[in-house]
mmCIF file of C-alpha atoms in Angstrom:
data_model
loop_
_atom_site.group_PDB
_atom_site.id
_atom_site.type_symbol
_atom_site.label_atom_id
_atom_site.label_comp_id
_atom_site.label_asym_id
_atom_site.label_seq_id
_atom_site.Cartn_x
_atom_site.Cartn_y
_atom_site.Cartn_z
ATOM 1 C CA UNK A 1 0.033 0.024 0.001
ATOM 2 C CA UNK A 2 2.884 2.357 0.822
ATOM 3 C CA UNK A 3 4.496 1.714 -2.447
ATOM 4 C CA UNK A 4 1.291 2.521 -4.344
ATOM 5 C CA UNK A 5 0.949 5.805 -2.329
ATOM 6 C CA UNK A 6 4.328 6.936 -3.469
ATOM 7 C CA UNK A 7 3.775 5.876 -7.048
ATOM 8 C CA UNK A 8 0.672 7.974 -7.064
ATOM 9 C CA UNK A 9 2.459 10.983 -5.661
ATOM 10 C CA UNK A 10 5.329 10.735 -8.121
ATOM 11 C CA UNK A 11 2.699 10.334 -10.964
ATOM 12 C CA UNK A 12 0.870 13.516 -9.839
ATOM 13 C CA UNK A 13 4.252 15.451 -9.541
ATOM 14 C CA UNK A 14 5.291 14.412 -13.026
ATOM 15 C CA UNK A 15 1.843 15.352 -14.384
ATOM 16 C CA UNK A 16 2.075 18.771 -12.819
ATOM 17 C CA UNK A 17 5.705 19.271 -14.048
ATOM 18 C CA UNK A 18 4.691 18.305 -17.599
ATOM 19 C CA UNK A 19 1.775 20.822 -17.525
ATOM 20 C CA UNK A 20 4.140 23.594 -16.040
ATOM 21 C CA UNK A 21 6.654 22.959 -18.850
ATOM 22 C CA UNK A 22 4.103 22.807 -21.641
ATOM 23 C CA UNK A 23 2.503 26.041 -20.461
ATOM 24 C CA UNK A 24 5.851 27.823 -20.184
ATOM 25 C CA UNK A 25 6.807 26.539 -23.734
ATOM 26 C CA UNK A 26 3.553 27.694 -25.156
ATOM 27 C CA UNK A 27 3.962 31.067 -23.549
ATOM 28 C CA UNK A 28 7.536 31.523 -24.978
ATOM 29 C CA UNK A 29 6.405 30.477 -28.383
ATOM 30 C CA UNK A 30 3.531 32.912 -28.331
ATOM 31 C CA UNK A 31 5.946 35.786 -27.529
ATOM 32 C CA UNK A 32 7.643 37.651 -30.314
ATOM 33 C CA UNK A 33 11.039 36.233 -31.121
ATOM 34 C CA UNK A 34 13.329 39.361 -31.620
ATOM 35 C CA UNK A 35 15.708 41.434 -29.799
ATOM 36 C CA UNK A 36 14.046 42.993 -26.791
ATOM 37 C CA UNK A 37 13.570 46.796 -27.163
ATOM 38 C CA UNK A 38 14.502 47.324 -23.607
ATOM 39 C CA UNK A 39 18.072 46.762 -24.672
ATOM 40 C CA UNK A 40 18.822 50.023 -26.409
ATOM 41 C CA UNK A 41 22.204 50.689 -27.962
ATOM 42 C CA UNK A 42 23.654 53.784 -29.700
ATOM 43 C CA UNK A 43 27.227 52.810 -30.654
ATOM 44 C CA UNK A 44 28.971 55.641 -32.438
ATOM 45 C CA UNK A 45 30.548 55.336 -35.884
ATOM 46 C CA UNK A 46 33.707 57.394 -36.180
ATOM 47 C CA UNK A 47 35.114 58.296 -39.649
ATOM 48 C CA UNK A 48 37.866 60.945 -39.543
ATOM 49 C CA UNK A 49 36.435 63.925 -37.554
ATOM 50 C CA UNK A 50 32.876 62.738 -38.141
ATOM 51 C CA UNK A 51 30.988 60.929 -35.435
ATOM 52 C CA UNK A 52 27.662 59.395 -36.426
ATOM 53 C CA UNK A 53 25.110 58.072 -33.901
ATOM 54 C CA UNK A 54 21.804 56.383 -34.720
ATOM 55 C CA UNK A 55 19.361 54.830 -32.093
ATOM 56 C CA UNK A 56 15.746 54.093 -31.576
ATOM 57 C CA UNK A 57 13.661 55.552 -28.873
ATOM 58 C CA UNK A 58 9.941 55.751 -27.981
ATOM 59 C CA UNK A 59 10.531 59.167 -26.340
ATOM 60 C CA UNK A 60 8.743 60.779 -29.354
ATOM 61 C CA UNK A 61 5.595 62.740 -29.973
ATOM 62 C CA UNK A 62 3.625 59.675 -31.050
ATOM 63 C CA UNK A 63 5.179 57.416 -28.406
ATOM 64 C CA UNK A 64 6.249 54.673 -30.811
ATOM 65 C CA UNK A 65 9.792 53.678 -31.565
ATOM 66 C CA UNK A 66 11.427 56.040 -33.937
ATOM 67 C CA UNK A 67 15.010 55.986 -35.518
ATOM 68 C CA UNK A 68 16.922 59.064 -34.563
ATOM 69 C CA UNK A 69 20.344 60.261 -35.785
ATOM 70 C CA UNK A 70 22.894 63.000 -34.822
ATOM 71 C CA UNK A 71 26.234 63.884 -36.354
ATOM 72 C CA UNK A 72 29.357 65.675 -35.182
ATOM 73 C CA UNK A 73 31.817 67.092 -37.695
ATOM 74 C CA UNK A 74 34.342 68.168 -35.052
ATOM 75 C CA UNK A 75 35.375 64.865 -33.411
ATOM 76 C CA UNK A 76 32.413 64.779 -30.915
ATOM 77 C CA UNK A 77 32.890 68.284 -29.448
ATOM 78 C CA UNK A 78 29.396 69.223 -30.569
ATOM 79 C CA UNK A 79 26.569 67.525 -32.340
ATOM 80 C CA UNK A 80 23.765 68.540 -34.786
ATOM 81 C CA UNK A 81 20.151 68.499 -33.728
ATOM 82 C CA UNK A 82 18.644 65.029 -33.789
ATOM 83 C CA UNK A 83 16.839 63.962 -36.975
ATOM 84 C CA UNK A 84 13.857 61.588 -36.888
ATOM 85 C CA UNK A 85 14.798 59.320 -39.867
ATOM 86 C CA UNK A 86 11.871 57.016 -39.549
ATOM 87 C CA UNK A 87 8.911 59.312 -38.657
ATOM 88 C CA UNK A 88 6.316 56.575 -38.729
ATOM 89 C CA UNK A 89 2.916 56.442 -36.964
ATOM 90 C CA UNK A 90 1.721 52.999 -37.738
ATOM 91 C CA UNK A 91 4.772 50.791 -37.020
ATOM 92 C CA UNK A 92 7.709 50.487 -34.585
ATOM 93 C CA UNK A 93 11.126 51.465 -35.967
ATOM 94 C CA UNK A 94 13.762 49.371 -34.254
ATOM 95 C CA UNK A 95 17.065 47.589 -34.522
ATOM 96 C CA UNK A 96 19.089 50.364 -36.184
ATOM 97 C CA UNK A 97 22.483 49.781 -37.932
ATOM 98 C CA UNK A 98 24.764 52.494 -39.307
ATOM 99 C CA UNK A 99 27.717 52.586 -41.617
ATOM 100 C CA UNK A 100 29.727 55.124 -43.673
ATOM 101 C CA UNK A 101 32.584 55.431 -45.945
ATOM 102 C CA UNK A 102 33.359 59.046 -44.926
ATOM 103 C CA UNK A 103 31.041 61.014 -47.103
ATOM 104 C CA UNK A 104 28.017 58.607 -47.568
ATOM 105 C CA UNK A 105 26.104 57.488 -44.466
ATOM 106 C CA UNK A 106 23.723 54.619 -44.571
ATOM 107 C CA UNK A 107 21.227 54.004 -41.800
ATOM 108 C CA UNK A 108 19.080 50.898 -41.837
ATOM 109 C CA UNK A 109 16.369 49.559 -39.520
ATOM 110 C CA UNK A 110 13.252 47.347 -39.285
ATOM 111 C CA UNK A 111 9.709 48.746 -39.483
ATOM 112 C CA UNK A 112 7.542 46.316 -37.574
ATOM 113 C CA UNK A 113 3.851 46.143 -36.732
ATOM 114 C CA UNK A 114 1.329 43.367 -35.983
ATOM 115 C CA UNK A 115 1.684 41.772 -39.438
ATOM 116 C CA UNK A 116 4.905 42.836 -41.012
ATOM 117 C CA UNK A 117 8.627 43.225 -40.430
ATOM 118 C CA UNK A 118 10.182 45.286 -43.198
ATOM 119 C CA UNK A 119 13.778 46.356 -43.464
ATOM 120 C CA UNK A 120 14.315 49.891 -44.615
ATOM 121 C CA UNK A 121 17.129 52.380 -45.015
ATOM 122 C CA UNK A 122 18.029 56.047 -45.699
ATOM 123 C CA UNK A 123 21.158 57.207 -47.314
ATOM 124 C CA UNK A 124 23.010 60.538 -46.934
ATOM 125 C CA UNK A 125 25.477 61.704 -49.473
ATOM 126 C CA UNK A 126 26.534 64.791 -47.519
ATOM 127 C CA UNK A 127 28.072 63.397 -44.247
ATOM 128 C CA UNK A 128 24.610 62.991 -42.493
ATOM 129 C CA UNK A 129 23.473 66.589 -42.999
ATOM 130 C CA UNK A 130 20.462 65.513 -44.955
ATOM 131 C CA UNK A 131 18.904 62.118 -45.973
ATOM 132 C CA UNK A 132 17.202 60.801 -49.006
ATOM 133 C CA UNK A 133 13.808 59.125 -48.817
ATOM 134 C CA UNK A 134 13.117 55.877 -46.983
ATOM 135 C CA UNK A 135 13.945 52.963 -49.109
ATOM 136 C CA UNK A 136 12.115 49.643 -48.583
ATOM 137 C CA UNK A 137 14.383 46.649 -48.889
ATOM 138 C CA UNK A 138 11.991 44.249 -50.564
ATOM 139 C CA UNK A 139 12.361 40.524 -50.020
ATOM 140 C CA UNK A 140 13.227 39.816 -53.591
ATOM 141 C CA UNK A 141 16.283 41.985 -53.365
ATOM 142 C CA UNK A 142 15.037 45.106 -55.191
ATOM 143 C CA UNK A 143 14.984 48.547 -53.647
ATOM 144 C CA UNK A 144 11.939 50.658 -53.958
ATOM 145 C CA UNK A 145 11.177 54.067 -52.523
ATOM 146 C CA UNK A 146 8.449 54.095 -49.814
ATOM 147 C CA UNK A 147 5.349 56.020 -50.635
ATOM 148 C CA UNK A 148 2.554 56.777 -48.092
ATOM 149 C CA UNK A 149 0.081 53.979 -48.019
ATOM 150 C CA UNK A 150 2.148 51.718 -50.253
ATOM 151 C CA UNK A 151 1.612 48.046 -49.426
ATOM 152 C CA UNK A 152 4.560 45.457 -49.325
ATOM 153 C CA UNK A 153 4.696 43.321 -52.536
#
């Protein structure tokens, strides 16, 4: 009788453990699988006397994540006003990357919402003083300029 009692206890514990593991696994699967936005980085890119910084923040007028950019042309002694490169209202702009060859600056990031994750970029050909339009990096490898209300093809 004692052996049967322990077997029942062990069986119940195993069932409870299996339910807990299954619930935790389902919870993790249901969560979005991407870098947490709570880990924010803004590593500088230094090319000669130019210091470029791009980051994403939700400290914006519309309270969604936006990609922001600043440049210094005097080795970091002073910086330009920040530029909102993404300026979106219906998606989160996150996971920014930046690169430069000295004169051209490329900033890329992901626009995400409930249904899409779209890589985009903007290019400056004057050391980050101004930027061209947002370019959508389509899945087929072509580059197209984003237009208001344009759907992903």
